[in-house]
Coordinates of C-alpha atoms and ligand atoms in Angstrom, one line a residue:
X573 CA 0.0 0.0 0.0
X574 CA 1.6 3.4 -1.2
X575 CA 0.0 5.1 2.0
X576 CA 2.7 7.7 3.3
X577 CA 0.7 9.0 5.9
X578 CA 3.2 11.7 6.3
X579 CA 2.3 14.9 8.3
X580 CA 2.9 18.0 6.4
X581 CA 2.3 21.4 5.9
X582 CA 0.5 21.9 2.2
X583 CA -0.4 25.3 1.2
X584 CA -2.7 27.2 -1.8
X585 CA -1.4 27.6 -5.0
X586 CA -0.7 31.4 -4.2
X587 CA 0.7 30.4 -0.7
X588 CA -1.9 33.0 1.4
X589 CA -3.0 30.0 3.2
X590 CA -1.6 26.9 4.9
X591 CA -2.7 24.0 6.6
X592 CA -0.9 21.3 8.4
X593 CA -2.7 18.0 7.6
X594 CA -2.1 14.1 6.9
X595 CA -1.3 13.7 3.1
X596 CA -1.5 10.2 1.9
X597 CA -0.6 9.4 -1.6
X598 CA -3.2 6.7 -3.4
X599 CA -2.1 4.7 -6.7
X600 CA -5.4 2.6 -7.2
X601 CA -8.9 2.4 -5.5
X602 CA -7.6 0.1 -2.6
X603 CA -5.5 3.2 -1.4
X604 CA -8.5 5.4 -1.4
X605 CA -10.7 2.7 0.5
X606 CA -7.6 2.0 3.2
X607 CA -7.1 6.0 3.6
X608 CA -10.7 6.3 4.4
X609 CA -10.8 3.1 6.7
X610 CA -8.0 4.7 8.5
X611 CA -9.6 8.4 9.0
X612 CA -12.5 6.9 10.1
X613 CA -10.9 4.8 12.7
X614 CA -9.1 8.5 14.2
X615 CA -12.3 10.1 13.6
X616 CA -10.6 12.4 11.1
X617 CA -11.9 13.7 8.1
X618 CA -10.9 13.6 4.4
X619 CA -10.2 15.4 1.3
X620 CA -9.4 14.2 -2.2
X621 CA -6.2 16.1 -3.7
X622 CA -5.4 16.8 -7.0
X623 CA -2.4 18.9 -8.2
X624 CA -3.2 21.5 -5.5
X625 CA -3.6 24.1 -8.2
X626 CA -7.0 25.9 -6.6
X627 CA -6.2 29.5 -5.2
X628 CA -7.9 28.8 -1.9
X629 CA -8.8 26.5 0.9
X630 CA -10.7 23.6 -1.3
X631 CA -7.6 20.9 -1.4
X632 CA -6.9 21.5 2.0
X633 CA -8.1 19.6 5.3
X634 CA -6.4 20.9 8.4
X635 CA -6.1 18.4 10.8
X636 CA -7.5 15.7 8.8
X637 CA -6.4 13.7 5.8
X638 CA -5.6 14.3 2.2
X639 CA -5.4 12.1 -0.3
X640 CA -3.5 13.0 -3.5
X641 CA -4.5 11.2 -6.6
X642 CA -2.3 12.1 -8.5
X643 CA 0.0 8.8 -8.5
X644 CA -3.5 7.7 -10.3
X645 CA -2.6 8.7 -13.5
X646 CA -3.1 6.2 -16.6
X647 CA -4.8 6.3 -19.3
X648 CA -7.5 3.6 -19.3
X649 CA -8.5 4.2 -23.3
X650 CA -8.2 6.1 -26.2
X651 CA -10.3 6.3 -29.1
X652 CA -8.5 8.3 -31.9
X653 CA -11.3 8.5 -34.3
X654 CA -14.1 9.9 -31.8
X655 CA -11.8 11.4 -29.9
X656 CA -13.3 9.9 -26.0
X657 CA -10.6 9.6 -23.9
X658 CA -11.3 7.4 -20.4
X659 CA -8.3 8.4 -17.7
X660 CA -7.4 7.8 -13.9
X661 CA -8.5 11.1 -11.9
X662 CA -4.4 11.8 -11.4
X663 CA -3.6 12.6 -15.4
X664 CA -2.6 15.9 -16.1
X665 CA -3.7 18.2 -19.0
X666 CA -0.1 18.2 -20.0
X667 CA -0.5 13.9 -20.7
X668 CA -4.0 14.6 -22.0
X669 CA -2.6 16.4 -24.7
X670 CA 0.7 14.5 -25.0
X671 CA -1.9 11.2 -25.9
X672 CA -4.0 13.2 -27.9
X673 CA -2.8 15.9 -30.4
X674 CA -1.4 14.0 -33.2
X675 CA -4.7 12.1 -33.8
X676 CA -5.4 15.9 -34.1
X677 CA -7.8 16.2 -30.9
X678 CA -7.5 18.8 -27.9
X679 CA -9.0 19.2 -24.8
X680 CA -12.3 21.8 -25.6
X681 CA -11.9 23.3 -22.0
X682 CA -8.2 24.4 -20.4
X683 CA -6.9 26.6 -17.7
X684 CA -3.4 28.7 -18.5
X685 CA -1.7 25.7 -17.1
X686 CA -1.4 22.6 -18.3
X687 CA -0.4 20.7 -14.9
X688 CA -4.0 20.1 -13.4
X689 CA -5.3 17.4 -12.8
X690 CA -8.6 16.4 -14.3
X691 CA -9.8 15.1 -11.7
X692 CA -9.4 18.6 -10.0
X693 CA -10.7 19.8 -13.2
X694 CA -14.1 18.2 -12.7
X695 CA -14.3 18.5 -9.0
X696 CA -14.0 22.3 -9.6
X697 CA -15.7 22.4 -13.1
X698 CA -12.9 24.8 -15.0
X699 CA -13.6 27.5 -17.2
X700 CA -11.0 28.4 -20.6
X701 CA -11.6 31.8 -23.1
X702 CA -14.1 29.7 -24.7
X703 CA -16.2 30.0 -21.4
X704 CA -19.2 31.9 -23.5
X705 CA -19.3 29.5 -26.1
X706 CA -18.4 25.9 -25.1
X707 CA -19.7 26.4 -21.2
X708 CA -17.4 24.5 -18.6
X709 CA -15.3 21.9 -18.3
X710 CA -17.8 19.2 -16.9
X711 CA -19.7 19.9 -20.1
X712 CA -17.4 17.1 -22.1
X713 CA -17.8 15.0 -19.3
X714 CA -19.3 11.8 -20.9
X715 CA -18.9 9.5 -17.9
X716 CA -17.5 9.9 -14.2
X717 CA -16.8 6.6 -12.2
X718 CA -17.1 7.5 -8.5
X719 CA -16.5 6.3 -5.0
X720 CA -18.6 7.3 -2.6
X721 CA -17.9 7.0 1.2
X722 CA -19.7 3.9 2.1
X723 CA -17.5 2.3 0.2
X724 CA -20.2 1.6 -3.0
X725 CA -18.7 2.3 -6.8
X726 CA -20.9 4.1 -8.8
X727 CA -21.3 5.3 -12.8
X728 CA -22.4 8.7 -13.4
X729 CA -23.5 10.5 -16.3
X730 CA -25.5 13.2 -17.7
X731 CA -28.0 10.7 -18.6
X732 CA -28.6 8.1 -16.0
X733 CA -28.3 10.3 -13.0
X734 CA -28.9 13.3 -14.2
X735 CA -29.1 15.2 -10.5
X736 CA -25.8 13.5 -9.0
X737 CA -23.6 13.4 -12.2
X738 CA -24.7 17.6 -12.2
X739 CA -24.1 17.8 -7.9
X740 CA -20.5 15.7 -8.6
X741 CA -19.2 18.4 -11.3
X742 CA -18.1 21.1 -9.4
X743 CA -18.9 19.5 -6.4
X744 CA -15.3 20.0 -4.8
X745 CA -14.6 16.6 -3.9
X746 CA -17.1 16.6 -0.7
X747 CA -19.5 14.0 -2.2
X748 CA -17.4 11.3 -3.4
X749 CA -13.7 10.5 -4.5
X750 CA -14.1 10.4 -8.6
X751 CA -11.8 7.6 -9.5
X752 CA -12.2 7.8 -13.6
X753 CA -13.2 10.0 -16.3
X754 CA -14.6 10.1 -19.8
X755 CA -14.0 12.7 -21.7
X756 CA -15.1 13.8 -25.3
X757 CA -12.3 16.1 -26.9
X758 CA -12.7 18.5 -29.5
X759 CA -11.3 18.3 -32.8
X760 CA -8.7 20.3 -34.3
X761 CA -7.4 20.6 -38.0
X762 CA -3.8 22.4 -37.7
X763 CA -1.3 23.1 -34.5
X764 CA -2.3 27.1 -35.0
X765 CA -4.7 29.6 -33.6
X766 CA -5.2 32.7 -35.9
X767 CA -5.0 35.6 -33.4
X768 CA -5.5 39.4 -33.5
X769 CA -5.5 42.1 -30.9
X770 CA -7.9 45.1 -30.7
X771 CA -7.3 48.0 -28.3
X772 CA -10.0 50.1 -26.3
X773 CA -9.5 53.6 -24.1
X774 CA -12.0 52.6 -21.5
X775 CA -13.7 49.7 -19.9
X776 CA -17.3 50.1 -21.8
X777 CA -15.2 50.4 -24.9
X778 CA -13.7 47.2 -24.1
X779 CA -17.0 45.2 -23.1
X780 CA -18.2 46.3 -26.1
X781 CA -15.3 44.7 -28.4
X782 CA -16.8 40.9 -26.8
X783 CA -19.9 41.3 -28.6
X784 CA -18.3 42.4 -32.2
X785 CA -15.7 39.8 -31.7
X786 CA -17.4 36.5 -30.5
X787 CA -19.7 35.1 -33.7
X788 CA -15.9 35.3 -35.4
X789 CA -13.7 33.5 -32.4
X790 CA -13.2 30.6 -30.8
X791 CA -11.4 32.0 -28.0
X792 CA -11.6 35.4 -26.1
X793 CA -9.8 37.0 -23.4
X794 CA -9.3 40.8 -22.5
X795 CA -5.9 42.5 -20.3
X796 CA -6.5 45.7 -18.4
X797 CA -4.5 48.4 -17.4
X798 CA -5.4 48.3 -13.3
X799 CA -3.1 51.4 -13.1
X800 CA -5.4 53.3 -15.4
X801 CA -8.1 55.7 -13.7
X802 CA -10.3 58.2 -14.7
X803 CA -11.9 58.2 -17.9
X804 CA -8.8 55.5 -18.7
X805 CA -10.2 53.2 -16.4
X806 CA -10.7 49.8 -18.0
X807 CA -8.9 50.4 -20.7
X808 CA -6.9 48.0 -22.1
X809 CA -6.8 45.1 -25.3
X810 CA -8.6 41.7 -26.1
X811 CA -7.0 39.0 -27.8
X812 CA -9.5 37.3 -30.5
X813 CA -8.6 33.5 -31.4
X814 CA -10.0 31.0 -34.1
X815 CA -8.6 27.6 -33.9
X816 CA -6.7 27.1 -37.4
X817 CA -5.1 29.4 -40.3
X818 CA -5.9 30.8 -43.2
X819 CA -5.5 28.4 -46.2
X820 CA -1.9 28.8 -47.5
X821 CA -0.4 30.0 -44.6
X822 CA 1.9 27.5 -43.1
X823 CA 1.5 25.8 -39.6
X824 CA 3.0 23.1 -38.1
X825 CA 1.4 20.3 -37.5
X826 CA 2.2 19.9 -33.8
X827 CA 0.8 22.3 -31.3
X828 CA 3.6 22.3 -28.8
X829 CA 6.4 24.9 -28.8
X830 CA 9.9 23.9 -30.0
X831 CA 12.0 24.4 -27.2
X832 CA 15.0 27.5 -27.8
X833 CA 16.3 28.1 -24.8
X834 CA 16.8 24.9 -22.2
X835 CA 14.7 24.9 -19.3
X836 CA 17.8 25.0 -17.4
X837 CA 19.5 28.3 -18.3
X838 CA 16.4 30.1 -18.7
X839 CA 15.1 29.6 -14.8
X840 CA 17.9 30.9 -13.0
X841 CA 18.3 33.7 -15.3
X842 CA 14.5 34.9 -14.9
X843 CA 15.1 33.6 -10.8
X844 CA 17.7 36.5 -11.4
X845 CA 15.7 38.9 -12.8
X846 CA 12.7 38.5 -10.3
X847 CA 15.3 38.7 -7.4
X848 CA 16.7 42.2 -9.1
X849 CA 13.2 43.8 -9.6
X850 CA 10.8 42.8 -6.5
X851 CA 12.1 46.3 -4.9
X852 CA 10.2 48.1 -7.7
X853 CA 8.0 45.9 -8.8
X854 CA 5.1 48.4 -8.9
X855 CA 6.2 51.3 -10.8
X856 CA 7.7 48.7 -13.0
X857 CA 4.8 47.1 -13.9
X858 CA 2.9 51.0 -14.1
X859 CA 5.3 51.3 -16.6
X860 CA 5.2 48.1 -18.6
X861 CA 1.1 48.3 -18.6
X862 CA 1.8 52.1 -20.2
X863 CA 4.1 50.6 -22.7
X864 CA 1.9 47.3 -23.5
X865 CA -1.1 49.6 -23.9
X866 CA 0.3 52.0 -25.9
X867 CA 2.1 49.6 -28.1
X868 CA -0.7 47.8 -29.4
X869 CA -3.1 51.0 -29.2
X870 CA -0.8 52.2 -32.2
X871 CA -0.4 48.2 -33.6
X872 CA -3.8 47.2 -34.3
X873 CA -3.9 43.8 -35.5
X874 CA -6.8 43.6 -37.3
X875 CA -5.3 41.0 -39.7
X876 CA -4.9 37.2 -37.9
X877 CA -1.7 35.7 -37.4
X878 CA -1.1 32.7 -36.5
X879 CA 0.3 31.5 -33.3
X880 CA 0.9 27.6 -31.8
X881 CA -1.8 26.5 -29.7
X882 CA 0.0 25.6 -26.9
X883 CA 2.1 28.5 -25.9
X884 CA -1.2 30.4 -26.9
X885 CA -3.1 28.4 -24.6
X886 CA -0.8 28.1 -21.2
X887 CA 1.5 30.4 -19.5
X888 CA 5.4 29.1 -20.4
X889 CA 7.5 27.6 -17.6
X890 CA 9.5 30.6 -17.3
X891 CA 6.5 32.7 -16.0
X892 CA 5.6 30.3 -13.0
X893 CA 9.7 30.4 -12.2
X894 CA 9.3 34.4 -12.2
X895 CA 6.0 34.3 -10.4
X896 CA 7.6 32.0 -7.4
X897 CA 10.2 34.1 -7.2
X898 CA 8.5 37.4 -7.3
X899 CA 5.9 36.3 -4.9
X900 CA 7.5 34.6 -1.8
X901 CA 4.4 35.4 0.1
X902 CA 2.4 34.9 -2.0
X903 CA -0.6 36.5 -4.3
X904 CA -4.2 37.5 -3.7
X905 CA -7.1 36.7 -6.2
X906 CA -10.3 38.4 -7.2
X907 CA -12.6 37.1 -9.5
X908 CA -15.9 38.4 -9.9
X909 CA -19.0 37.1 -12.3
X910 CA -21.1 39.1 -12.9
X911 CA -24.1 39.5 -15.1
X912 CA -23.8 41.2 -18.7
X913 CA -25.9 44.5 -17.6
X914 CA -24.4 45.1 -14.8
X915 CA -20.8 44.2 -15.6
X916 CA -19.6 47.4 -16.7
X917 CA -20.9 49.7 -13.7
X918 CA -19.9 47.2 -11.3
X919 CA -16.2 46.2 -12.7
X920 CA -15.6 50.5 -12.7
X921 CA -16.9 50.6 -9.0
X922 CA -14.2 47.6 -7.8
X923 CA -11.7 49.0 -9.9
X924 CA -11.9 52.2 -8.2
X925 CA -12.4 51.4 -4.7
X926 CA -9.6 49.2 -5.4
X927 CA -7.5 52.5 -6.1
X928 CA -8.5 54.0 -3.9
X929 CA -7.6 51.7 -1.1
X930 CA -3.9 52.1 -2.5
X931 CA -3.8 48.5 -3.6
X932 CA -2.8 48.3 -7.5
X933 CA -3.9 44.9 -9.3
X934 CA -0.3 43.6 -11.2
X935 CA -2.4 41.9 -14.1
X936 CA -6.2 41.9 -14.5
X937 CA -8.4 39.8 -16.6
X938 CA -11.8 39.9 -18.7
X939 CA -13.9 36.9 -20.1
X940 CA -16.8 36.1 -20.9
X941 CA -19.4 33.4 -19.5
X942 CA -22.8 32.1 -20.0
X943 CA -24.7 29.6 -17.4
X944 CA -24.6 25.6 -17.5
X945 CA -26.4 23.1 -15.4
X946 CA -24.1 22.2 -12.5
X947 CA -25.8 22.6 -9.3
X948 CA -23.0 24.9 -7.3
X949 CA -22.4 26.3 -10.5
X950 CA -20.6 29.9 -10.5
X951 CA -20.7 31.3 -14.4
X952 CA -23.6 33.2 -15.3
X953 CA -24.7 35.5 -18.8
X954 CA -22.1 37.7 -18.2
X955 CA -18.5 38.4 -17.9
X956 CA -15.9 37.8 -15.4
X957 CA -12.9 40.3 -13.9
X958 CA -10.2 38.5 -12.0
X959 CA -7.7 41.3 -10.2
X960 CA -4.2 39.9 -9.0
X961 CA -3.0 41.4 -6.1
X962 CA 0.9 41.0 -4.4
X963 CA 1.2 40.0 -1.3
X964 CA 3.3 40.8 1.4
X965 CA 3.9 40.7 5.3
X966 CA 3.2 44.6 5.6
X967 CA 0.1 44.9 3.3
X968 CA -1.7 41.5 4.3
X969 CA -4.2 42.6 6.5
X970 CA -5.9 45.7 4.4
X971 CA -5.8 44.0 1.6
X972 CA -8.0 41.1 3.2
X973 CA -10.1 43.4 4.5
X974 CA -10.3 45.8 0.8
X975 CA -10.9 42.2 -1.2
X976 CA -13.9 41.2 1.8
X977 CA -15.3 44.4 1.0
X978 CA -15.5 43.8 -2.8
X979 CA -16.4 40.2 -2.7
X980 CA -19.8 41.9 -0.4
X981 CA -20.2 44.6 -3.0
X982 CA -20.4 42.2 -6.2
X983 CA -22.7 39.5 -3.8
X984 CA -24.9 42.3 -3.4
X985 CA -24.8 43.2 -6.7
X986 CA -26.2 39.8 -8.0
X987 CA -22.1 38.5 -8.6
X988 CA -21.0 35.1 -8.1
X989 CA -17.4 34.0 -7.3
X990 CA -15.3 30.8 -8.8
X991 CA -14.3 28.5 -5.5
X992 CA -11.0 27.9 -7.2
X993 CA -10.4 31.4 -7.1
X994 CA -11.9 33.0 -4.0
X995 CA -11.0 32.1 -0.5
X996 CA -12.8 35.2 1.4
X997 CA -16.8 34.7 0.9
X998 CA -18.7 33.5 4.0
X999 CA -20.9 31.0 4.0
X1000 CA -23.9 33.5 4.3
X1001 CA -22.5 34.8 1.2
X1002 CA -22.3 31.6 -0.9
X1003 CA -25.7 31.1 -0.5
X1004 CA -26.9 34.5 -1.2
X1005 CA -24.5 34.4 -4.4
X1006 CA -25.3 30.8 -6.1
X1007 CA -28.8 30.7 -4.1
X1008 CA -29.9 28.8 -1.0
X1009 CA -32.1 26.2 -3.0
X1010 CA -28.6 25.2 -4.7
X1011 CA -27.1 24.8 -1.6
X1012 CA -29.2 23.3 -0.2
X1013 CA -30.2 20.6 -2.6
X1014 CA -26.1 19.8 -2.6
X1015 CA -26.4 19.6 1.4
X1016 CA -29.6 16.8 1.1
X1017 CA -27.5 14.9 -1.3
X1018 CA -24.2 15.3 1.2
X1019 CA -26.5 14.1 4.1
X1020 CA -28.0 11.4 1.6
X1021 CA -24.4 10.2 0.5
X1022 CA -21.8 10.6 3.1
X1023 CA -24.3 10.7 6.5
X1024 CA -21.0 10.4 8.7
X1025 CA -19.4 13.8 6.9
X1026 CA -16.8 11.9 6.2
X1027 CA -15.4 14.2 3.0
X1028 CA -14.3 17.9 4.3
X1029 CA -11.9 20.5 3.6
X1030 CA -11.8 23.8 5.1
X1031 CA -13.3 25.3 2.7
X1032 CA -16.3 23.2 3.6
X1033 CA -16.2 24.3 7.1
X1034 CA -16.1 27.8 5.8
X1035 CA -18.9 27.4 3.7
X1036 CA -21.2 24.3 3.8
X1037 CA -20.7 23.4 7.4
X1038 CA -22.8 26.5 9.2
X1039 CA -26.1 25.6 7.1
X1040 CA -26.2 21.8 7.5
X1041 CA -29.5 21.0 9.6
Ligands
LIG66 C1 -1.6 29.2 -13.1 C2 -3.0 28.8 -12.9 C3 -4.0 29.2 -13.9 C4 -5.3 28.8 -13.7 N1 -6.2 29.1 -14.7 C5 -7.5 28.8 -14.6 C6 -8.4 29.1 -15.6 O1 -8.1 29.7 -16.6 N2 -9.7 28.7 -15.5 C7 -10.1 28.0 -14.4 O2 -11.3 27.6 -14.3 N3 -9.2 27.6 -13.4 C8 -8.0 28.0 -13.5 N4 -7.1 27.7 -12.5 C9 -7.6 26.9 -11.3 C10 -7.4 25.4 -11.6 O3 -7.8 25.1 -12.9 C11 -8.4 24.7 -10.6 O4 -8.1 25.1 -9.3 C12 -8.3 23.2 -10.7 O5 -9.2 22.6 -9.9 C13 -6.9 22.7 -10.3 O6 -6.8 21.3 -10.5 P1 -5.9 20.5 -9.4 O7 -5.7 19.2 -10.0 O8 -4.8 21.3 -9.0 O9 -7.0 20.3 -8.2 P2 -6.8 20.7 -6.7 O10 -6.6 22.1 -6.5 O11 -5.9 19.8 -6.0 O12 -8.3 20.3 -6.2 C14 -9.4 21.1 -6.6 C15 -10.7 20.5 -6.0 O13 -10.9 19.3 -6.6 C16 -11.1 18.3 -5.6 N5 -10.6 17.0 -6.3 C17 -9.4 16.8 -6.8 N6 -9.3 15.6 -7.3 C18 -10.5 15.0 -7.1 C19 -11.1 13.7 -7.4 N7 -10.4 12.8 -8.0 N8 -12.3 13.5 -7.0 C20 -13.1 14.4 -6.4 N9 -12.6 15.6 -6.1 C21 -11.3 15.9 -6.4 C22 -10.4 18.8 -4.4 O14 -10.9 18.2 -3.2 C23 -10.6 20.2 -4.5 O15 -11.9 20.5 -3.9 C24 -5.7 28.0 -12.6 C25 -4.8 27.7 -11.6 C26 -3.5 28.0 -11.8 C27 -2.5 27.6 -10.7

């Protein structure tokens, strides 16, 4: 049995939260099943673990047990010409695509990084800069084999169980350890995105743009300037992608990047750089926004061109070795939904209180969303802004307390936040945000399927827990 048991202290991806617990690490169902057994016989809880990628509190379990799943990591089958791919919860999106792509399939949903697991992917039902047309990630979920706490193996899909198959997407691992996938990928005929860039001097300017752009793209995603105020504010550029190229222009076949500078003389030169520049790293990046904006203000790209999938898709290596480096205690995250008519009024009224708080988002981000299914699901008709905030020792506390006071302004406001992505709503919140009939319909099928409340993390005490009668 490849059960650790190992006390240690895991953390958030952005490292603003950390939690001593017991990891253990699970290679097949058998794992799993002994983990449980032995939390049960401590009386401690348990929480499944994927690549620990979320931004808040939902892989963690202080106290109690996690159980990473990411040793589970084969792929059980492939089939090239329909393009369904069954796999262990533990495979990454890297492998997904490493088994897939020269059959010339992709996976329809992605986040910038390709080292989540899908598994994790499920459990929080992802969203990619196709959010608005192709809906979530648990929407190409054909199949989900589950285990729930009692020990019983079940089959889900959209289909046959309708209600749980909808509860176990995005149901952040509290119902039931999911021990296999099927997917259905999408197809794709070349390695290449056709991308162009269009600039806009404010933030209704740039809202605007998502309308023109979308029946033409495949992909969408806007940068602001979160140093910009005034009748500035908001402005910024959105990046417009169609999957393919224009016939006769040449693109490889392969969507990956060649690599032209090794791994290892690129990290400890950016390492370098991060070290050099965290003194100033505000009025640095005041001055790269100015430069970015005003470059491709003057650049319009109205005219495609083509760019690999891949390095379009995910952040490169380099910029997770520059983020670690530049962040060593760590980030804060903001991301709002909101619906369509009130996005604009409400995205100006963050931005601005934001400012005027003194706290200056590093890189912000627009998409846009429409609603699925899922039960605890977050998107809605509408866009989303997500604000990325530096941490540090000194500025911790008021910028908890400036992000509680947004996350209450855009709840009020008929917002919703992504559970991947925000660790300070309240429970009260939640419910007011995704509604209480939501909730509670997820809490009867808790009680229904793990009576003992087996599966926790914190983030269940912080939200669930309170409102379970
Ligand atoms: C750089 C970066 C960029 C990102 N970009 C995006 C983005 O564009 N869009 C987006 O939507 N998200 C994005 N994310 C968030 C990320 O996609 C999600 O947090 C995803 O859930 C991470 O997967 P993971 O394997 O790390 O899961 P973890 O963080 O380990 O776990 C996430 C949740 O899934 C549960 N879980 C894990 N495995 C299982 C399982 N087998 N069965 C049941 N429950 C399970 C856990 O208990 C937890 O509740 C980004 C994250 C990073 C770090």
């Amino acid at each position: 049995m490849a059960l650790a048991g190992m006390q240690a202290e895991l953390t958030n991806w952005t490292k603003s939260t950390r939690s001593s617990c017991y990891v253990y690490r699970a290679k097949d169902i058998n794992d799993i099943t002994h983990a449980q057994e032995y939390a049960r016989e401590q009386r401690l809880s348990v929480i499944p673990h994927g690549a620990g990628h979320s931004y808040t509190d939902a892989a963690l379990n202080t106290g109690g047990v996690v159980i990473d799943l990411t040793p589970m990591h084969r792929i059980l089958s492939w089939d090239p010409v329909q393009g369904i791919m069954r796999v262990e919860p533990g495979v990454t999106m890297q492998e997904l695509i490493m088994a897939s792509w020269k059959d010339g399939w992709w996976p329809p949903v992605t986040p910038s990084t390709p080292d989540v697991t899908l598994g994790g992917c499920a459990a929080m039902n992802i969203n990619g800069r196709n959010a608005w047309k192709c809906g979530p990630f648990g929407a190409y979920v054909l199949a989900l084999d589950v285990l729930l706490p009692s020990g019983e193996m079940l089959t889900l899909s959209p289909e046959r169980d309708d209600q749980l198959f909808h509860a176990f997407i995005g149901g952040l691992g509290l119902l039931g350890m999911i021990t296999s996938l099927t997917l259905q990928l999408q197809r794709i005929s070349s390695g290449c995105v056709t991308a162009h860039r269009r600039s806009a001097p404010s933030l209704g300017e740039l809202l605007a743009m998502f309308a023109e752009e979308a029946p033409g793209s495949d992909y969408l995603e806007a940068w602001i300037d979160g140093f910009a105020t005034g009748r500035q504010l908001g402005r910024g550029h959105i990046t417009s992608a169609k999957l393919g190229v224009a016939a006769g222009d040449g693109c490889p076949p392969s969507p990956l990047p060649k690599l032209a500078i090794p791994t290892r003389v690129e990290m400890p030169i950016v390492s370098l750089f991060a070290g050099v520049t965290r003194p100033a790293l505000l009025p640095m990046v005041h001055v790269v926004n100015r430069l970015n904006y005003g470059w491709h203000n003057r650049r319009q790209t109205p005219v495609g061109a083509a760019r690999l999938l891949y390095p379009y898709t995910f952040w490169p290596p380099a910029a997770f070795t520059w983020y670690q480096a530049t962040f060593p205690e760590g980030v804060e995250t903001f991301q709002a939904f909101v619906p369509g008519p009130d996005a604009k009024e409400l995205f100006e009224q963050v931005l601005s209180y934001s400012q005027q708080q003194g706290h200056i988002p590093l890189w912000c981000v627009i998409k846009q969303h429409r609603g699925d299914p899922f039960l605890l699901s977050y998107q809605v008709d509408g866009f989303s802004l997500e604000l990325n905030y530096q941490r540090t020792h000194q500025n911790a506390q008021g910028l908890s307390h400036m992000l509680q006071r947004m996350v209450a302004m855009v709840i009020e406001s008929g917002g919703r936040f992504y559970l991947a992505k925000d660790r300070f709503q309240t429970g009260e919140q939640y419910r007011q945000s995704v509604g209480g009939d939501a909730v509670d319909a997820f809490l009867r099928l808790k009680q229904r399927y793990d009576p003992e409340l087996l599966l926790q993390s914190d983030l269940y005490r912080r939200l669930f827990e309170p409102y379970l009668r």
